[in-house]
Coordinates of C-alpha atoms and ligand atoms in Angstrom, one line a residue:
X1 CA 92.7 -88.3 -129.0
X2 CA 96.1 -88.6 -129.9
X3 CA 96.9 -90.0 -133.3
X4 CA 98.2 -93.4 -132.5
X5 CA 95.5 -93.9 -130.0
X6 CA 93.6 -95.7 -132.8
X7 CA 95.6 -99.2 -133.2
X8 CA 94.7 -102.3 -135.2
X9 CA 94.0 -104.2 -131.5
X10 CA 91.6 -101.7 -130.5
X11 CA 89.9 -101.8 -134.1
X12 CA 90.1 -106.1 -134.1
X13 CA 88.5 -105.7 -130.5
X14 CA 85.3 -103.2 -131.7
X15 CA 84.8 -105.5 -135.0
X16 CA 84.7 -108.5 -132.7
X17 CA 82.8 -107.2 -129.5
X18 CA 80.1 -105.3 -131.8
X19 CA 79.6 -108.3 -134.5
X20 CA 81.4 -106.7 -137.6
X21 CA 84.1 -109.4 -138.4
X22 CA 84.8 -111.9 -136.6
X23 CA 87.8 -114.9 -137.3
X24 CA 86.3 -117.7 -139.1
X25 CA 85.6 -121.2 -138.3
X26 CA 86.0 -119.8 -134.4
X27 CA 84.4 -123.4 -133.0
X28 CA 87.2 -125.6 -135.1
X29 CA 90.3 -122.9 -134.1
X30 CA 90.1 -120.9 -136.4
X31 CA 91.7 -120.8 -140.1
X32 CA 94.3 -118.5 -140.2
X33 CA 93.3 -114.9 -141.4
X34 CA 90.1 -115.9 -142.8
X35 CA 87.6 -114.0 -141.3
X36 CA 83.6 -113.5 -141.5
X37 CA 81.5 -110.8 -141.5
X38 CA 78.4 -110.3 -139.3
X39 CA 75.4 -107.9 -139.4
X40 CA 77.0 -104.7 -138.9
X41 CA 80.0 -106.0 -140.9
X42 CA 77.7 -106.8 -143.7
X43 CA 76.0 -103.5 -143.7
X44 CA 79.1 -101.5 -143.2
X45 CA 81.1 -103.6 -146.3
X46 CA 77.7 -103.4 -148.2
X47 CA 77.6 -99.8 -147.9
X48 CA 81.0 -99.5 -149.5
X49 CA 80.7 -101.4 -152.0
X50 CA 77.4 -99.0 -153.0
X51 CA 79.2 -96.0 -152.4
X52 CA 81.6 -97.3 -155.3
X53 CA 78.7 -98.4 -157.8
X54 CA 77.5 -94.9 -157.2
X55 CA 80.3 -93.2 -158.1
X56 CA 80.9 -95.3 -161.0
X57 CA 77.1 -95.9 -162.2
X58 CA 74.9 -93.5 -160.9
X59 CA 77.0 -90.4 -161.1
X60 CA 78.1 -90.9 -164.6
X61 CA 76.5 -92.1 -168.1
X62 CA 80.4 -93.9 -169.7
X63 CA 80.6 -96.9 -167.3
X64 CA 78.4 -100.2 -167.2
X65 CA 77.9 -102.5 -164.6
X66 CA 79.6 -106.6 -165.1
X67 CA 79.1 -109.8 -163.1
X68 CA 82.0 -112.3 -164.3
X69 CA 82.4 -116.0 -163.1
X70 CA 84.8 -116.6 -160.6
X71 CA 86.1 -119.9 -162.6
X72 CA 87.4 -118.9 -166.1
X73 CA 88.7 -120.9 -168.9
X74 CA 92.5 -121.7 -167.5
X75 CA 93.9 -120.0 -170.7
X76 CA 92.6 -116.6 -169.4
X77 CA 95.6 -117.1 -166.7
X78 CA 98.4 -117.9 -169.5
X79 CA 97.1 -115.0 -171.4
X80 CA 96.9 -112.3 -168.6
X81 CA 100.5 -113.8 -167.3
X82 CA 99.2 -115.0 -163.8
X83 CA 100.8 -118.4 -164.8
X84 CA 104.1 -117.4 -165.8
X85 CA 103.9 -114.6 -163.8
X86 CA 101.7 -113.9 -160.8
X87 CA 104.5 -114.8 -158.0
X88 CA 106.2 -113.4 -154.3
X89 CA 109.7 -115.0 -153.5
X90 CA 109.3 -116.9 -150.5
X91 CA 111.3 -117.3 -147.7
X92 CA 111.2 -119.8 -145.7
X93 CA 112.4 -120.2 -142.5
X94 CA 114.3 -123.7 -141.0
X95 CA 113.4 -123.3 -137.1
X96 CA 109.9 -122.1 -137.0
X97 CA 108.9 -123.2 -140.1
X98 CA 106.6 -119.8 -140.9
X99 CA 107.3 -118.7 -144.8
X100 CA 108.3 -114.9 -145.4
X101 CA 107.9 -112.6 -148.6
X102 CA 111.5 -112.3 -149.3
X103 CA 110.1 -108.6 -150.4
X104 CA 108.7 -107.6 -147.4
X105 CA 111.8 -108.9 -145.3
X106 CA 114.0 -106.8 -147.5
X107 CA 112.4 -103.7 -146.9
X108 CA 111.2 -104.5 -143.1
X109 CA 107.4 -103.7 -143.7
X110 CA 105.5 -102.7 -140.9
X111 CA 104.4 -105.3 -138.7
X112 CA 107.1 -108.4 -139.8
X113 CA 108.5 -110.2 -136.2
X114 CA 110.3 -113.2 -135.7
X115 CA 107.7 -115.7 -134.4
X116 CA 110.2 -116.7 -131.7
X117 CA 111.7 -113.4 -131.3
X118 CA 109.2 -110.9 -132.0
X119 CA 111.6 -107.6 -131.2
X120 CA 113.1 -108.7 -134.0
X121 CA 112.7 -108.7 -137.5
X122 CA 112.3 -112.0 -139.4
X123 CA 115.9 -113.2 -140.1
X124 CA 117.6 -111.5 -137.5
X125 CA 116.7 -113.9 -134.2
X126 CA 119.0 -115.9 -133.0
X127 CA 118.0 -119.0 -133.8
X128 CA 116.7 -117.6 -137.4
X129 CA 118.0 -119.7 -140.6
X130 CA 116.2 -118.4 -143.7
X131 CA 116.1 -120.4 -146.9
X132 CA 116.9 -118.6 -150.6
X133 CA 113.9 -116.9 -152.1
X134 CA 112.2 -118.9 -154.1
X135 CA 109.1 -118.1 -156.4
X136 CA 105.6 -119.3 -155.2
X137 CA 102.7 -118.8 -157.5
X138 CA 99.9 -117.2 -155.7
X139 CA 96.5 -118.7 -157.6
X140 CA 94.7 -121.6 -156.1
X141 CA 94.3 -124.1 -158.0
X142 CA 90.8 -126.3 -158.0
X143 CA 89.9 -129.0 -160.7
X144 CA 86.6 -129.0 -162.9
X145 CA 84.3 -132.2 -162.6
X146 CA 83.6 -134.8 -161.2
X147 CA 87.0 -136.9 -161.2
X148 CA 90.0 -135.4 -159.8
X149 CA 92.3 -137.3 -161.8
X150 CA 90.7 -136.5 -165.3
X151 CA 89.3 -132.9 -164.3
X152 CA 90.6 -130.2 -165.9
X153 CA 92.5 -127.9 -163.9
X154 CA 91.0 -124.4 -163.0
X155 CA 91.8 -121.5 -160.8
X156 CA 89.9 -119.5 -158.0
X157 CA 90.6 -115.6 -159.7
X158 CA 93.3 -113.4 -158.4
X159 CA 91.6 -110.4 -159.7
X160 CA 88.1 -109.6 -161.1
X161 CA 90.2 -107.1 -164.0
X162 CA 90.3 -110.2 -166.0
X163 CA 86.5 -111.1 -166.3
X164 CA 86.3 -107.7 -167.4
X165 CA 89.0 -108.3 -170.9
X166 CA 87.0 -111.5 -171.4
X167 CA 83.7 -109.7 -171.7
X168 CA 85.2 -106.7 -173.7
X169 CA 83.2 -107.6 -177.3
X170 CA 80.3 -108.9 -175.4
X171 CA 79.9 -105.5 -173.4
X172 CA 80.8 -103.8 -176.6
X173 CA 77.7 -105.2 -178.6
X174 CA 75.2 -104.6 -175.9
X175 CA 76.2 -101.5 -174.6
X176 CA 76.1 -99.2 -176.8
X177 CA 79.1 -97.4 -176.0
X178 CA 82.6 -96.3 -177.7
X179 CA 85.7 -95.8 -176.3
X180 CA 86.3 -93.8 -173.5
X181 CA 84.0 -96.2 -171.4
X182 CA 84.4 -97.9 -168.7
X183 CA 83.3 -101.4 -167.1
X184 CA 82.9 -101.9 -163.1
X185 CA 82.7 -105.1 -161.5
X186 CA 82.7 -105.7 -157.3
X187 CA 83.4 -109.6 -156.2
X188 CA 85.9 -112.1 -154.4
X189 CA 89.3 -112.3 -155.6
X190 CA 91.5 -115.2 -154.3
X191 CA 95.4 -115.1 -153.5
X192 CA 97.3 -117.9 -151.6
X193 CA 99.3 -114.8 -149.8
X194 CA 102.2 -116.0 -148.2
X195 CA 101.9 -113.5 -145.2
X196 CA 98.8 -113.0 -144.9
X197 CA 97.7 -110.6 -141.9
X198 CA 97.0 -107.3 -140.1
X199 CA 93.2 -108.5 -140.1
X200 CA 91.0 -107.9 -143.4
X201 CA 93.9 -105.6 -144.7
X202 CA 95.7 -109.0 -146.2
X203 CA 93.4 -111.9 -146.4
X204 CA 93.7 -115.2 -149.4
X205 CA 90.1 -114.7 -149.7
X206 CA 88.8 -111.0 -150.4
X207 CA 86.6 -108.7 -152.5
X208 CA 87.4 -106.0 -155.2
X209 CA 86.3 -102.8 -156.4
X210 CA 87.6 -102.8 -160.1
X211 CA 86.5 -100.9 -163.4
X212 CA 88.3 -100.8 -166.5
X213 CA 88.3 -97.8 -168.4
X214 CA 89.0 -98.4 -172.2
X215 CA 90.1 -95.3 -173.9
X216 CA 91.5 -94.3 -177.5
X217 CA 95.5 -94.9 -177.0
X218 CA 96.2 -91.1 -177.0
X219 CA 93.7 -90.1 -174.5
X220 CA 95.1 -92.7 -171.3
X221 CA 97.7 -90.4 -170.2
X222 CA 95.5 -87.3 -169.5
X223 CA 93.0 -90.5 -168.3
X224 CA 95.5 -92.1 -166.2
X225 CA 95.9 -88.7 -164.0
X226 CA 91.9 -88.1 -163.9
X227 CA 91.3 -91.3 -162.4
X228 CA 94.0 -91.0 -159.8
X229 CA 92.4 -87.8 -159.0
X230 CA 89.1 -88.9 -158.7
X231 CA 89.9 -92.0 -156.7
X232 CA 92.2 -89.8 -154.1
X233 CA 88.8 -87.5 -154.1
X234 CA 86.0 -90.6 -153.2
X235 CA 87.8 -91.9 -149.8
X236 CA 88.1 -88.0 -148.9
X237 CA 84.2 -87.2 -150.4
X238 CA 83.3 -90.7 -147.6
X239 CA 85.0 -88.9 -144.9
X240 CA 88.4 -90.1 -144.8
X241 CA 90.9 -87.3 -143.7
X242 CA 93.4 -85.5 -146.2
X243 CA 95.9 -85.7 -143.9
X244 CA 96.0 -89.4 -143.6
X245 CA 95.7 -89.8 -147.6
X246 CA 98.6 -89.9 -150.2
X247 CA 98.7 -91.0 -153.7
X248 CA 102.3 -92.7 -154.6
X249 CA 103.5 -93.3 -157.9
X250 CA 105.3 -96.6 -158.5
X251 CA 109.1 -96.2 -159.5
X252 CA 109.9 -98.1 -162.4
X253 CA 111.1 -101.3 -160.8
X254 CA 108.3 -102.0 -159.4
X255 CA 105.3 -101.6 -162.1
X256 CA 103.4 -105.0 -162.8
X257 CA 104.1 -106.8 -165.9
X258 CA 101.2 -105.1 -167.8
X259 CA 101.2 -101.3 -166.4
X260 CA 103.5 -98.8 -167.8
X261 CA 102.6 -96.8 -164.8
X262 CA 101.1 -97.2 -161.1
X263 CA 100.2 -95.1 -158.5
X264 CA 98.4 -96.3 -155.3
X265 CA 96.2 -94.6 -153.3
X266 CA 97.9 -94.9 -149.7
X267 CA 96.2 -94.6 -146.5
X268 CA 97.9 -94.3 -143.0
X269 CA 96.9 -97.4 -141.2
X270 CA 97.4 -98.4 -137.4
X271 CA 100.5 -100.3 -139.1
X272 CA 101.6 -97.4 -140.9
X273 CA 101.0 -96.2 -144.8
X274 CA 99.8 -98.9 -147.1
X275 CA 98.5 -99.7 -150.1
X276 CA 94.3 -98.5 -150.6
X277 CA 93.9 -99.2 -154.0
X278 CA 95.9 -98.9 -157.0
X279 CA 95.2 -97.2 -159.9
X280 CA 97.0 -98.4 -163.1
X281 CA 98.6 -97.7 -167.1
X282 CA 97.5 -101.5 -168.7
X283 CA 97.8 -100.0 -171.6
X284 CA 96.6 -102.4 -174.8
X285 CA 98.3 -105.4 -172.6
X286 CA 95.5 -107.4 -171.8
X287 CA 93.3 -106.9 -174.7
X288 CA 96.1 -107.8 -177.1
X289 CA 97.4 -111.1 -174.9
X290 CA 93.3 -112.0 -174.8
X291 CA 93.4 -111.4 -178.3
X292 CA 96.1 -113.8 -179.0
X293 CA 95.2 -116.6 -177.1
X294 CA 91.1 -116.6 -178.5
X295 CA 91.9 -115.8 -182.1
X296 CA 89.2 -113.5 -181.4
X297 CA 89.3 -109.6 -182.6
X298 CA 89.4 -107.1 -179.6
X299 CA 89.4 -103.8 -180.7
X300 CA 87.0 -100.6 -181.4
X301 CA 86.1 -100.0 -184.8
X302 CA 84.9 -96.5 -185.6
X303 CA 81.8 -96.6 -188.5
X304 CA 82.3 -93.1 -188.7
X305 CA 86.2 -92.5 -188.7
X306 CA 86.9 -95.9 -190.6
X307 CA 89.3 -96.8 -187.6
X308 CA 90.7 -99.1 -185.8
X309 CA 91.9 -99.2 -182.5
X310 CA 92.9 -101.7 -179.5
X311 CA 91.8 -99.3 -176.4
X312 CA 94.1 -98.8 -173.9
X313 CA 93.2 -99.3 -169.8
X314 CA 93.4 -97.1 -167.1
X315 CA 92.7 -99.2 -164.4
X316 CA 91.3 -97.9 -160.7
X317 CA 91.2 -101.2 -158.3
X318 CA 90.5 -101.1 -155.0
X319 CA 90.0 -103.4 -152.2
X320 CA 86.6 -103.5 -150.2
X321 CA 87.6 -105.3 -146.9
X322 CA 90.9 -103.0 -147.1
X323 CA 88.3 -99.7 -147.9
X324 CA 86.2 -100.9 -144.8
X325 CA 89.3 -101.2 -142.6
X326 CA 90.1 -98.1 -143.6
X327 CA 87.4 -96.4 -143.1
X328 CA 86.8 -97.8 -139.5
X329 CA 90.1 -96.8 -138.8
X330 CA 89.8 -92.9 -139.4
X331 CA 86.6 -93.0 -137.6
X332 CA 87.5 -94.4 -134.7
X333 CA 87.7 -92.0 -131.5
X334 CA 88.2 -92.5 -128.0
X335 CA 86.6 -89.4 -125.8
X336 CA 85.9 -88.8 -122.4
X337 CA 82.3 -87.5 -121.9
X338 CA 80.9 -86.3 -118.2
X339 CA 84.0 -88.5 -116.8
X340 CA 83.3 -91.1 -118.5
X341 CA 85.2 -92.7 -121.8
X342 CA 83.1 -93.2 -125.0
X343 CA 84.1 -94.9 -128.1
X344 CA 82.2 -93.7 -130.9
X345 CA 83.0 -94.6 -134.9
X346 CA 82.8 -91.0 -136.6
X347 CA 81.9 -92.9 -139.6
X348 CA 79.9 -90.9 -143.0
X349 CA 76.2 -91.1 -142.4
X350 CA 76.1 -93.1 -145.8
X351 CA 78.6 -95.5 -144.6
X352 CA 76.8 -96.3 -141.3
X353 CA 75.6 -99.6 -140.9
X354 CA 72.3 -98.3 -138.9
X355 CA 70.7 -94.5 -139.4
X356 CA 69.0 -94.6 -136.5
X357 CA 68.2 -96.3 -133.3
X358 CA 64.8 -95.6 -131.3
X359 CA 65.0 -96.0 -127.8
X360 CA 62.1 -95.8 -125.3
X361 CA 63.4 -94.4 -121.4
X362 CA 61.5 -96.8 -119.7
X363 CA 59.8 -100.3 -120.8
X364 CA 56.7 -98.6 -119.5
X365 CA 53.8 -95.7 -120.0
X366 CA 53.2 -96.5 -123.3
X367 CA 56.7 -95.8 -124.1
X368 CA 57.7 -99.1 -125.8
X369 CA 54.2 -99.2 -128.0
X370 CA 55.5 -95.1 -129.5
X371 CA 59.1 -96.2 -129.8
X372 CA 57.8 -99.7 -132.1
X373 CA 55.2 -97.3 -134.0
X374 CA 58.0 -94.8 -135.1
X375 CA 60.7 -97.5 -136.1
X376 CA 57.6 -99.2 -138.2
X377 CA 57.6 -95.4 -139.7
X378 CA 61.3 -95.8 -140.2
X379 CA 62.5 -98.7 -140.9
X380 CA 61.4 -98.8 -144.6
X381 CA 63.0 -95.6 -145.6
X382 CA 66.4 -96.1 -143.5
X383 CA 68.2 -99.0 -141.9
X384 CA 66.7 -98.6 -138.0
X385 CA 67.0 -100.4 -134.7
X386 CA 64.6 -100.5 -132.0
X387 CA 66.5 -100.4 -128.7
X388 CA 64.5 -101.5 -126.1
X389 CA 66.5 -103.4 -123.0
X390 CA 69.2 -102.1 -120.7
X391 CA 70.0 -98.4 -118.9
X392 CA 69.6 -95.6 -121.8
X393 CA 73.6 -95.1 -121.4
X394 CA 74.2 -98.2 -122.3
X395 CA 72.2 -98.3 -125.2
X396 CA 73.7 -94.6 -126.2
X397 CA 77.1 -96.3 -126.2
X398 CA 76.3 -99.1 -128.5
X399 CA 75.1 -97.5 -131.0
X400 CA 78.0 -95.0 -130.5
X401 CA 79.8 -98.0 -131.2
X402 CA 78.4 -99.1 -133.8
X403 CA 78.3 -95.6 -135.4
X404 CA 74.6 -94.8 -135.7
X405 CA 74.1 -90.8 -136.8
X406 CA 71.1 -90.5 -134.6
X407 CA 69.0 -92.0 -131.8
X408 CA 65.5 -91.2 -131.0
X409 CA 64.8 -91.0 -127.9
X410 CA 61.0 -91.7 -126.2
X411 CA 60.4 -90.2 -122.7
X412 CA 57.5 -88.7 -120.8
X413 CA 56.9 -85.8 -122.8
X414 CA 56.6 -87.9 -125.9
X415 CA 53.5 -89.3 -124.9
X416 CA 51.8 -85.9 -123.9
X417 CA 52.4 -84.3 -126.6
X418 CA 53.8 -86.7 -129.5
X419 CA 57.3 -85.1 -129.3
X420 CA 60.8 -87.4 -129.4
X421 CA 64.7 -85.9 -128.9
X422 CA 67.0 -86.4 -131.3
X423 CA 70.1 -87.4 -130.2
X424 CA 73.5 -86.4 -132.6
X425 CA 76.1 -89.0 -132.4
X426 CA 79.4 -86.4 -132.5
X427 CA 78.2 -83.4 -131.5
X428 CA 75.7 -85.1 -128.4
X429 CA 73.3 -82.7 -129.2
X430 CA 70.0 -83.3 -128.7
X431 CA 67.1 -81.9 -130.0
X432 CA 63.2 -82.1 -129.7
X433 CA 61.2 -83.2 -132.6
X434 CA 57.8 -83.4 -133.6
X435 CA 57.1 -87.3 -134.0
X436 CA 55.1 -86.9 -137.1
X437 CA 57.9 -84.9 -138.8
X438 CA 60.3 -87.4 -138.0
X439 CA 60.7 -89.6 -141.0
X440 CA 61.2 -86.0 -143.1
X441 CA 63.6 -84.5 -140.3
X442 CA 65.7 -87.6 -140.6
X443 CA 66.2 -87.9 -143.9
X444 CA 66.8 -84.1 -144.7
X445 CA 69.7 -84.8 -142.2
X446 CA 71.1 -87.8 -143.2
X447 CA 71.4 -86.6 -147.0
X448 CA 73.1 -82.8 -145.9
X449 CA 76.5 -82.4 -146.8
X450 CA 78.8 -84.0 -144.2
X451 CA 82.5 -83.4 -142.9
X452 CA 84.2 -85.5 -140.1
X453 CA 84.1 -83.7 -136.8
X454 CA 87.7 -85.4 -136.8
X455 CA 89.1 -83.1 -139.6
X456 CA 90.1 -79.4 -138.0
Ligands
GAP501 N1 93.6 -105.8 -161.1 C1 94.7 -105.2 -160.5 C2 94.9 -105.7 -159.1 O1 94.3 -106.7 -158.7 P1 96.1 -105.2 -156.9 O2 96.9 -104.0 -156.4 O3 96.8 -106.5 -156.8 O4 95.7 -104.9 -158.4 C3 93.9 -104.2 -156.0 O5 94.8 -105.3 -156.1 C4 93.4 -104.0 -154.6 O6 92.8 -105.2 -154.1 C5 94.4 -103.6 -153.6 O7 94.7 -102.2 -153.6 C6 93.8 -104.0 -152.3 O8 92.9 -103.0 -151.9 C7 93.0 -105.2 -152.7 N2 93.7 -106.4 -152.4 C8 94.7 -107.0 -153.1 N3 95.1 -108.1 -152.4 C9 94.5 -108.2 -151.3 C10 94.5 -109.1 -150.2 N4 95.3 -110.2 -150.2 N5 93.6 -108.9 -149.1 C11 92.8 -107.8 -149.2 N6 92.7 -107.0 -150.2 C12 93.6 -107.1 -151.2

């Protein structure tokens, strides 16, 4: 398929026809890019989301595992600097009344039209008359109890990073761990973005991947690359292709207030290279600012040594409905098989929101009674789907669609003598397999080293 085959129209169009994500509040007209998630969605995002707690729990013994509050004490956002700090210029403009990131108009990002002129850029229609920039905090803002008027004022979190300074002593007592260590947290983050779009990858309402490494001050450099490394390596280890990968360091005028360096992990979208994650140099920013603000000590003090340190951060953050996107994108594939087109998601075995799929030929001959007996054999060990309506073709297609590794396949043989075929969703082989070896067969395959077909 040729590269730019894969666009975000035809991935908004799979999400929607196959359940994965839908727009929101659909029966009331929607609310702009807010979107929901349905079964496959679910599975797919949840998937993820595991994939990163493995590689941050499982497959290493110096990170722990947090679940912050989404309301924090409002002093947590003076002290981080969202405040004072965590703004986009706007733009507004007088005729169509949309509102612009004065950023993004200055250097044209991808996907940026004119709402009345879209060949053009905004600003440059003929009827276009922009405001000055002006700077537009991006937290909501909610008030605590039960009286508006005398609540106190609170914020939905831009980040989860900063549940993570809040909890540093806490995690420090319990844990048992000294510095370098690292604390992971997965949960909704919540921007009032003034241009939203381009599906989940820019939403106000959206859920991170973040960990915190704290680290002795003179180890983050070294710290700093390894993470970049090893977050360039995960979305290439889940399948994603080299090719359409790139780490990009930030110059300096465009670090965040707290990082003395950036780099993001970029991936080659539909709408062309964008942000992944980023992985950042806080250095002792937030600890000290936290600090500050409590009166509380935060800092690592070594019995041994007699020291006394404030860690410094390396900080890998990524975004989960941007990862998902992502990784629908690069396995999407168009492909014409015996005259007839196919669209089939490519996607890792792990990431796959069902395993397998067992299908009976015909609703007859004992047939549907085999195919329900092997998916109760199944379906505890590995998400499965029994598949029971509708021409075989059809069914194949769905769950090409849907980007299930294998489907099982019940005929007439299977009932003489207790065999089933194995269907493979890339390569279409097929493959005959005793019915009571199944369950083993399945998952020897599922957990063998995998590459993308789509890789050359
Ligand atoms: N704690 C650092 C931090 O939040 P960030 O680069 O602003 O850094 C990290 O966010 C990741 O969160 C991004 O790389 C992206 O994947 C995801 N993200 C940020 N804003 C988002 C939005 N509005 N919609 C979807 N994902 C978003």
């Amino acid at each position: 398929m040729p590269e730019d085959a894969v666009t975000m129209d035809k991935i908004v169009a799979l999400c929607k026809r196959r359940g994965f994500i839908f727009a929101s509040s659909e029966i009331y007209g929607g609310i702009g890019s807010t979107y929901d998630y349905g079964h496959y969605g679910v599975l797919l995002k949840t998937n993820v989301k595991n994939e990163w707690w493995r590689s941050m729990l499982s497959e290493r013994d110096d990170i722990v595992a947090l679940d912050s509050a989404i309301l924090q004490h409002p002093r947590v956002w003076e002290a981080s600097g969202h405040l004072a700090g965590f703004t986009d210029p706007m733009v507004d403009c007088r005729t169509c009344k949309e509102r612009f990131r004065a950023d993004h108009l200055a250097e044209r990002a991808p996907g940026l039209a004119c709402p009345r002129k879209p060949s053009k850029p905004p600003g440059e229609g003929p009827d276009c008359d922009l405001t000055a920039a002006r700077d537009f905090n991006l937290m909501f803002k909610t008030t605590v109890g039960p009286v508006e008027e005398t609540g106190s004022v609170a914020y939905l979190r831009p980040e989860t990073a900063q549940g993570i300074f809040i909890n540093f002593k806490n995690v420090l007592q319990f844990s048992r761990k000294k510095p370098p260590f690292g604390i992971a947290q997965v949960g909704k983050s919540f921007r009032n973005e003034i241009t939203p779009g381009n599906f989940v990858f820019r939403t106000r309402e959206f859920e991170q991947m973040e960990m915190e490494f704290f680290v002795p001050p003179d180890e983050a450099p070294a710290w700093y690359e390894t993470w970049k490394a090893e977050r360039f390596d995960w979305y290439q280890r889940l399948g994603i292709r080299p090719e359409k990968l790139r780490l990009r360091e930030h110059g300096a005028g465009e670090l965040s207030h707290y990082s003395s360096a950036t780099a993001d992990v970029e991936y080659r979208f539909p709408i062309g290279w964008s942000e992944l994650e980023g992985v950042a140099n806080r250095g002792d920013f937030d600890l000290t600012q936290h600090a500050l603000f409590s009166g509380e000590k935060l800092e690592y003090y070594d019995q041994p040594t007699g020291e006394r340190y404030v860690p410094h951060v390396i900080e890998p953050a990524a975004g989960a409905d941007r990862a998902t996107l992502a990784f629908l994108a690069d396995a999407y594939d168009e492909e014409t098989v015996e005259g007839e087109l196919r669209t089939v998601l490519k996607l890792h075995p792990r990431l796959a929101p069902v395993k397998v799929a067992v299908l009976p030929l015909v609703r007859k001959d004992g047939q549907p009674e085999m195919a329900r007996e092997l998916f109760a054999a199944l379906r505890g060990t590995m998400q499965s789907e029994l598949d029971e309506g509708g021409s075989i073709g059809k069914r194949y297609r769905r769950q090409d669609e849907i980007g299930t590794p294998y489907c099982v396949t019940v005929d007439h043989q299977s009932i003489e003598d207790r065999t089933v075929t194995v269907r493979e969703r890339d390569s279409l082989t097929q493959e005959r397999v005793a019915a009571d070896a199944l369950l083993g067969h399945l998952v020897a395959r599922l957990s063998a080293p995998w590459r993308s077909p789509k890789l050359a």
